[in-house]
Amino acid sequence: MITIKSEREIELLRKAGHIVYQTHQYLKPFIREGISTKELDRLGEAFIRKQGATPSFKGYQGFPNALCISVNDEVVHGIPSDYKLKNGDVVSIDIGACYQGYHGDSAWSYPVGSVNPQVEALLRDTEASLYEGLKAIREGAHIGDIGEAVETYAIAHHLGVVKELVGHGVGTTVHEDPDVPNFGKKGTGPRLRKGMVIAVEPMLTIGSPDIYEDMDNGWTILTDDGSTSAHFEHTVVVTEDGCEILTGE
Ligand code: MG
Ligand code: MG
């Protein structure tokens, strides 16, 4: 069921989203060679709790940590570990925070030190594809408009679109209806209404978009061909003539 949020609810979603944004800003200076992904998780969780929120993903369907931290060919759902970031890595940090019962959800991919030009382009173009998707949002538009915008941009920039994983509605649960795919056809899918809150989250790859699940931990999704992937996500509320980013500044 797709829900339309009230002004009061949107205010709480704004607060939750802002905490997620602040957590990303707080973590940025720590993202450098030598830090373990477990340490980033610890820092992120402490920061979220200090803001009076709880990490949305901790315990979600049994997820063991506060943040999903995925490195290089890990697309999403990376489990923080003793792995220490290396120069040239890409680290995707997905953060969810729950404030007074309402969630915010935003992922961002960061370069560690200096990355090669191909990876630099992946990061730039995946971020840009997110904003292309957001530009398609307004009251009366369709979910398919977002997917078509993201996919068209990704294809034009020679990147693979992961199709098995999609964006989603956000509210009193971190994942709710509707699905928001990163592919589709303009004019198809549910209509966007003012007050709908959704997370748009392109996951793009340098190589093939095919993925597999790490059977050892039952969580982490990786690219089949080992190519690097990137993930950029904002939670937004649909407005009359566009959208308001809730996980931004
Ligand atoms: Mg997320
Ligand atoms: Mg999400």
Short mmCIF file of C-alpha atoms and ligand atoms in Angstrom, two decimals:
data_model
loop_
_atom_site.label_atom_id
_atom_site.label_comp_id
_atom_site.label_asym_id
_atom_site.label_seq_id
_atom_site.Cartn_x
_atom_site.Cartn_y
_atom_site.Cartn_z
CA MET A 1 0.00 0.00 0.00
CA ILE A 2 1.32 3.43 -0.96
CA THR A 3 0.75 6.05 1.71
CA ILE A 4 0.57 9.83 1.46
CA LYS A 5 2.31 11.52 4.36
CA SER A 6 0.80 14.35 6.41
CA GLU A 7 2.68 17.60 7.08
CA ARG A 8 3.45 16.34 10.60
CA GLU A 9 4.88 13.11 9.22
CA ILE A 10 6.91 14.91 6.57
CA GLU A 11 8.44 17.06 9.29
CA LEU A 12 9.62 13.92 11.13
CA LEU A 13 10.87 12.38 7.87
CA ARG A 14 12.75 15.63 7.24
CA LYS A 15 14.40 15.33 10.64
CA ALA A 16 15.31 11.65 10.11
CA GLY A 17 16.63 12.44 6.63
CA HIS A 18 18.73 15.28 7.93
CA ILE A 19 20.31 13.00 10.54
CA VAL A 20 21.25 10.60 7.72
CA TYR A 21 22.77 13.51 5.76
CA GLN A 22 24.71 14.69 8.81
CA THR A 23 26.02 11.17 9.41
CA HIS A 24 27.42 11.07 5.88
CA GLN A 25 29.10 14.46 6.41
CA TYR A 26 30.47 13.31 9.77
CA LEU A 27 31.97 10.13 8.26
CA LYS A 28 33.54 11.75 5.18
CA PRO A 29 36.85 12.82 6.77
CA PHE A 30 37.32 9.30 8.18
CA ILE A 31 37.09 7.69 4.73
CA ARG A 32 40.74 7.13 3.96
CA GLU A 33 43.29 4.41 3.51
CA GLY A 34 43.75 2.20 6.59
CA ILE A 35 40.39 2.59 8.33
CA SER A 36 38.37 -0.61 8.69
CA THR A 37 34.76 -0.71 7.55
CA LYS A 38 33.89 -1.89 11.08
CA GLU A 39 35.34 1.31 12.50
CA LEU A 40 33.27 3.41 10.07
CA ASP A 41 30.20 1.48 11.20
CA ARG A 42 31.02 2.10 14.86
CA LEU A 43 31.52 5.84 14.28
CA GLY A 44 28.34 6.10 12.22
CA GLU A 45 26.20 4.26 14.77
CA ALA A 46 27.48 6.40 17.67
CA PHE A 47 26.76 9.57 15.67
CA ILE A 48 23.22 8.47 14.76
CA ARG A 49 22.44 7.63 18.40
CA LYS A 50 23.86 10.96 19.58
CA GLN A 51 21.24 12.69 17.39
CA GLY A 52 18.48 10.85 19.26
CA ALA A 53 17.88 8.40 16.40
CA THR A 54 18.45 4.67 15.89
CA PRO A 55 20.15 2.98 12.93
CA SER A 56 17.35 1.65 10.68
CA PHE A 57 19.28 -1.32 9.34
CA LYS A 58 20.58 -2.77 12.62
CA GLY A 59 18.59 -5.93 13.18
CA TYR A 60 16.49 -5.29 10.04
CA GLN A 61 15.69 -8.83 8.88
CA GLY A 62 18.67 -9.78 11.04
CA PHE A 63 21.25 -7.42 9.49
CA PRO A 64 24.10 -7.40 12.03
CA ASN A 65 25.36 -3.81 11.78
CA ALA A 66 24.22 -0.18 11.70
CA LEU A 67 25.52 0.72 8.24
CA CYS A 68 25.80 -1.24 5.01
CA ILE A 69 29.35 -0.70 3.78
CA SER A 70 30.14 -2.16 0.37
CA VAL A 71 33.58 -2.03 -1.24
CA ASN A 72 34.44 -2.14 -4.98
CA ASP A 73 32.53 -5.06 -6.57
CA GLU A 74 30.14 -5.21 -3.61
CA VAL A 75 26.99 -3.49 -4.82
CA VAL A 76 24.96 -3.29 -1.60
CA HIS A 77 24.46 -4.88 1.83
CA GLY A 78 28.17 -5.12 2.59
CA ILE A 79 28.73 -6.17 6.20
CA PRO A 80 31.25 -4.02 8.09
CA SER A 81 34.39 -6.03 8.81
CA ASP A 82 38.08 -5.80 9.66
CA TYR A 83 38.82 -5.03 6.01
CA LYS A 84 40.91 -1.87 5.86
CA LEU A 85 40.22 0.53 3.00
CA LYS A 86 42.97 0.82 0.41
CA ASN A 87 43.97 3.62 -1.91
CA GLY A 88 41.91 3.31 -5.10
CA ASP A 89 38.93 1.56 -3.46
CA VAL A 90 35.34 2.69 -3.84
CA VAL A 91 33.34 2.50 -0.63
CA SER A 92 29.55 2.73 -0.73
CA ILE A 93 27.99 3.64 2.59
CA ASP A 94 24.25 3.14 2.98
CA ILE A 95 22.80 4.86 6.03
CA GLY A 96 19.32 4.59 7.50
CA ALA A 97 18.19 6.43 10.62
CA CYS A 98 14.90 6.28 12.49
CA TYR A 99 13.74 9.37 14.37
CA GLN A 100 10.53 9.22 16.42
CA GLY A 101 9.30 6.33 14.31
CA TYR A 102 10.18 7.77 10.87
CA HIS A 103 13.07 6.80 8.63
CA GLY A 104 15.57 8.40 6.31
CA ASP A 105 17.66 6.40 3.83
CA SER A 106 20.62 7.58 1.78
CA ALA A 107 23.60 5.84 0.21
CA TRP A 108 26.70 7.50 -1.20
CA SER A 109 29.80 6.08 -2.87
CA TYR A 110 33.16 7.59 -2.02
CA PRO A 111 36.61 7.26 -3.58
CA VAL A 112 39.41 6.22 -1.21
CA GLY A 113 42.49 8.29 -2.02
CA SER A 114 42.89 8.49 -5.78
CA VAL A 115 40.86 6.23 -8.04
CA ASN A 116 41.44 5.50 -11.72
CA PRO A 117 39.66 7.65 -14.35
CA GLN A 118 37.15 4.92 -15.17
CA VAL A 119 36.08 4.70 -11.52
CA GLU A 120 36.01 8.47 -11.26
CA ALA A 121 33.57 8.52 -14.20
CA LEU A 122 31.48 5.77 -12.57
CA LEU A 123 31.10 7.84 -9.40
CA ARG A 124 30.34 11.07 -11.26
CA ASP A 125 27.85 9.48 -13.64
CA THR A 126 26.04 7.38 -11.03
CA GLU A 127 25.54 10.47 -8.87
CA ALA A 128 24.32 12.38 -11.93
CA SER A 129 21.91 9.55 -12.80
CA LEU A 130 20.32 9.93 -9.36
CA TYR A 131 19.63 13.62 -10.03
CA GLU A 132 18.29 12.75 -13.51
CA GLY A 133 15.83 10.42 -11.76
CA LEU A 134 14.87 13.09 -9.23
CA LYS A 135 14.21 15.59 -12.04
CA ALA A 136 11.46 13.29 -13.35
CA ILE A 137 9.51 13.53 -10.09
CA ARG A 138 6.45 15.74 -9.69
CA GLU A 139 2.82 15.31 -8.75
CA GLY A 140 1.12 13.36 -11.53
CA ALA A 141 4.29 11.83 -12.99
CA HIS A 142 4.78 8.07 -12.91
CA ILE A 143 7.27 5.78 -11.18
CA GLY A 144 8.33 4.64 -14.68
CA ASP A 145 9.39 8.21 -15.51
CA ILE A 146 12.08 7.98 -12.82
CA GLY A 147 13.35 4.61 -14.03
CA GLU A 148 13.49 5.71 -17.64
CA ALA A 149 15.44 8.85 -16.73
CA VAL A 150 18.02 6.90 -14.69
CA GLU A 151 18.39 4.12 -17.25
CA THR A 152 18.67 6.46 -20.25
CA TYR A 153 21.43 8.40 -18.51
CA ALA A 154 23.27 5.23 -17.45
CA ILE A 155 23.18 3.73 -20.94
CA ALA A 156 24.38 7.00 -22.50
CA HIS A 157 27.36 6.82 -20.16
CA HIS A 158 28.07 3.13 -20.87
CA LEU A 159 27.21 1.89 -17.38
CA GLY A 160 25.30 -1.23 -16.36
CA VAL A 161 22.01 -0.86 -14.46
CA VAL A 162 21.45 -3.39 -11.68
CA LYS A 163 17.82 -4.40 -12.09
CA GLU A 164 17.25 -6.84 -9.26
CA LEU A 165 17.55 -4.10 -6.63
CA VAL A 166 15.21 -1.13 -6.55
CA GLY A 167 14.32 2.02 -4.64
CA HIS A 168 11.23 2.09 -2.43
CA GLY A 169 8.78 4.08 -0.40
CA VAL A 170 9.94 5.33 3.01
CA GLY A 171 7.90 6.09 6.13
CA THR A 172 7.32 4.34 9.41
CA THR A 173 9.21 1.41 7.89
CA VAL A 174 12.42 1.90 5.97
CA HIS A 175 11.20 -0.11 2.98
CA GLU A 176 7.59 0.27 1.89
CA ASP A 177 5.56 0.52 -1.32
CA PRO A 178 6.03 1.41 -4.09
CA ASP A 179 9.09 -0.19 -5.71
CA VAL A 180 11.16 2.41 -7.56
CA PRO A 181 13.16 0.61 -10.26
CA ASN A 182 16.15 2.19 -12.00
CA PHE A 183 14.71 1.24 -15.38
CA GLY A 184 11.30 1.51 -16.96
CA LYS A 185 9.07 3.32 -19.34
CA LYS A 186 7.71 6.83 -19.07
CA GLY A 187 4.00 6.95 -18.23
CA THR A 188 3.95 3.49 -16.60
CA GLY A 189 3.75 2.37 -13.00
CA PRO A 190 2.02 4.04 -10.06
CA ARG A 191 1.29 7.75 -10.28
CA LEU A 192 3.24 10.07 -8.00
CA ARG A 193 1.17 12.08 -5.56
CA LYS A 194 2.11 15.05 -3.45
CA GLY A 195 3.21 13.79 -0.03
CA MET A 196 4.54 10.43 -1.24
CA VAL A 197 8.01 9.75 0.16
CA ILE A 198 10.36 7.57 -1.88
CA ALA A 199 14.01 6.59 -2.00
CA VAL A 200 15.58 6.74 -5.46
CA GLU A 201 18.80 4.73 -5.58
CA PRO A 202 20.62 3.92 -8.81
CA MET A 203 23.17 1.10 -8.53
CA LEU A 204 25.38 1.21 -11.62
CA THR A 205 28.36 -0.89 -12.70
CA ILE A 206 31.37 -0.41 -14.94
CA GLY A 207 30.88 -3.87 -16.45
CA SER A 208 27.98 -6.29 -16.60
CA PRO A 209 24.97 -5.43 -14.39
CA ASP A 210 24.59 -9.09 -13.39
CA ILE A 211 24.89 -9.76 -9.67
CA TYR A 212 25.06 -12.61 -7.17
CA GLU A 213 24.58 -13.00 -3.44
CA ASP A 214 27.42 -13.95 -1.13
CA MET A 215 26.12 -17.26 0.21
CA ASP A 216 28.60 -17.25 3.09
CA ASN A 217 27.07 -14.25 4.82
CA GLY A 218 23.64 -14.33 3.14
CA TRP A 219 23.63 -10.56 2.64
CA THR A 220 26.21 -9.03 0.39
CA ILE A 221 25.37 -8.53 -3.28
CA LEU A 222 28.34 -8.46 -5.68
CA THR A 223 28.82 -7.96 -9.41
CA ASP A 224 29.17 -11.23 -11.31
CA ASP A 225 32.17 -10.06 -13.32
CA GLY A 226 33.94 -8.42 -10.37
CA SER A 227 33.60 -4.95 -11.84
CA THR A 228 33.27 -1.91 -9.60
CA SER A 229 29.82 -0.55 -8.80
CA ALA A 230 28.48 2.64 -7.29
CA HIS A 231 25.32 3.48 -5.35
CA PHE A 232 23.78 6.92 -4.78
CA GLU A 233 20.50 7.36 -2.95
CA HIS A 234 18.30 10.15 -1.64
CA THR A 235 14.97 10.00 0.16
CA VAL A 236 12.60 12.63 -1.25
CA VAL A 237 9.04 13.85 -0.82
CA VAL A 238 6.96 14.46 -3.94
CA THR A 239 5.74 18.05 -4.32
CA GLU A 240 3.44 19.76 -6.82
CA ASP A 241 6.21 20.74 -9.19
CA GLY A 242 9.10 18.49 -8.23
CA CYS A 243 10.49 16.97 -5.06
CA GLU A 244 12.20 18.00 -1.87
CA ILE A 245 15.32 16.04 -0.92
CA LEU A 246 14.96 14.96 2.71
CA THR A 247 18.44 13.46 3.04
CA GLY A 248 20.22 16.61 1.90
CA GLU A 249 21.59 19.68 3.58
MG MG B 1 19.75 2.90 1.49
MG MG B 2 17.02 2.40 0.14
#
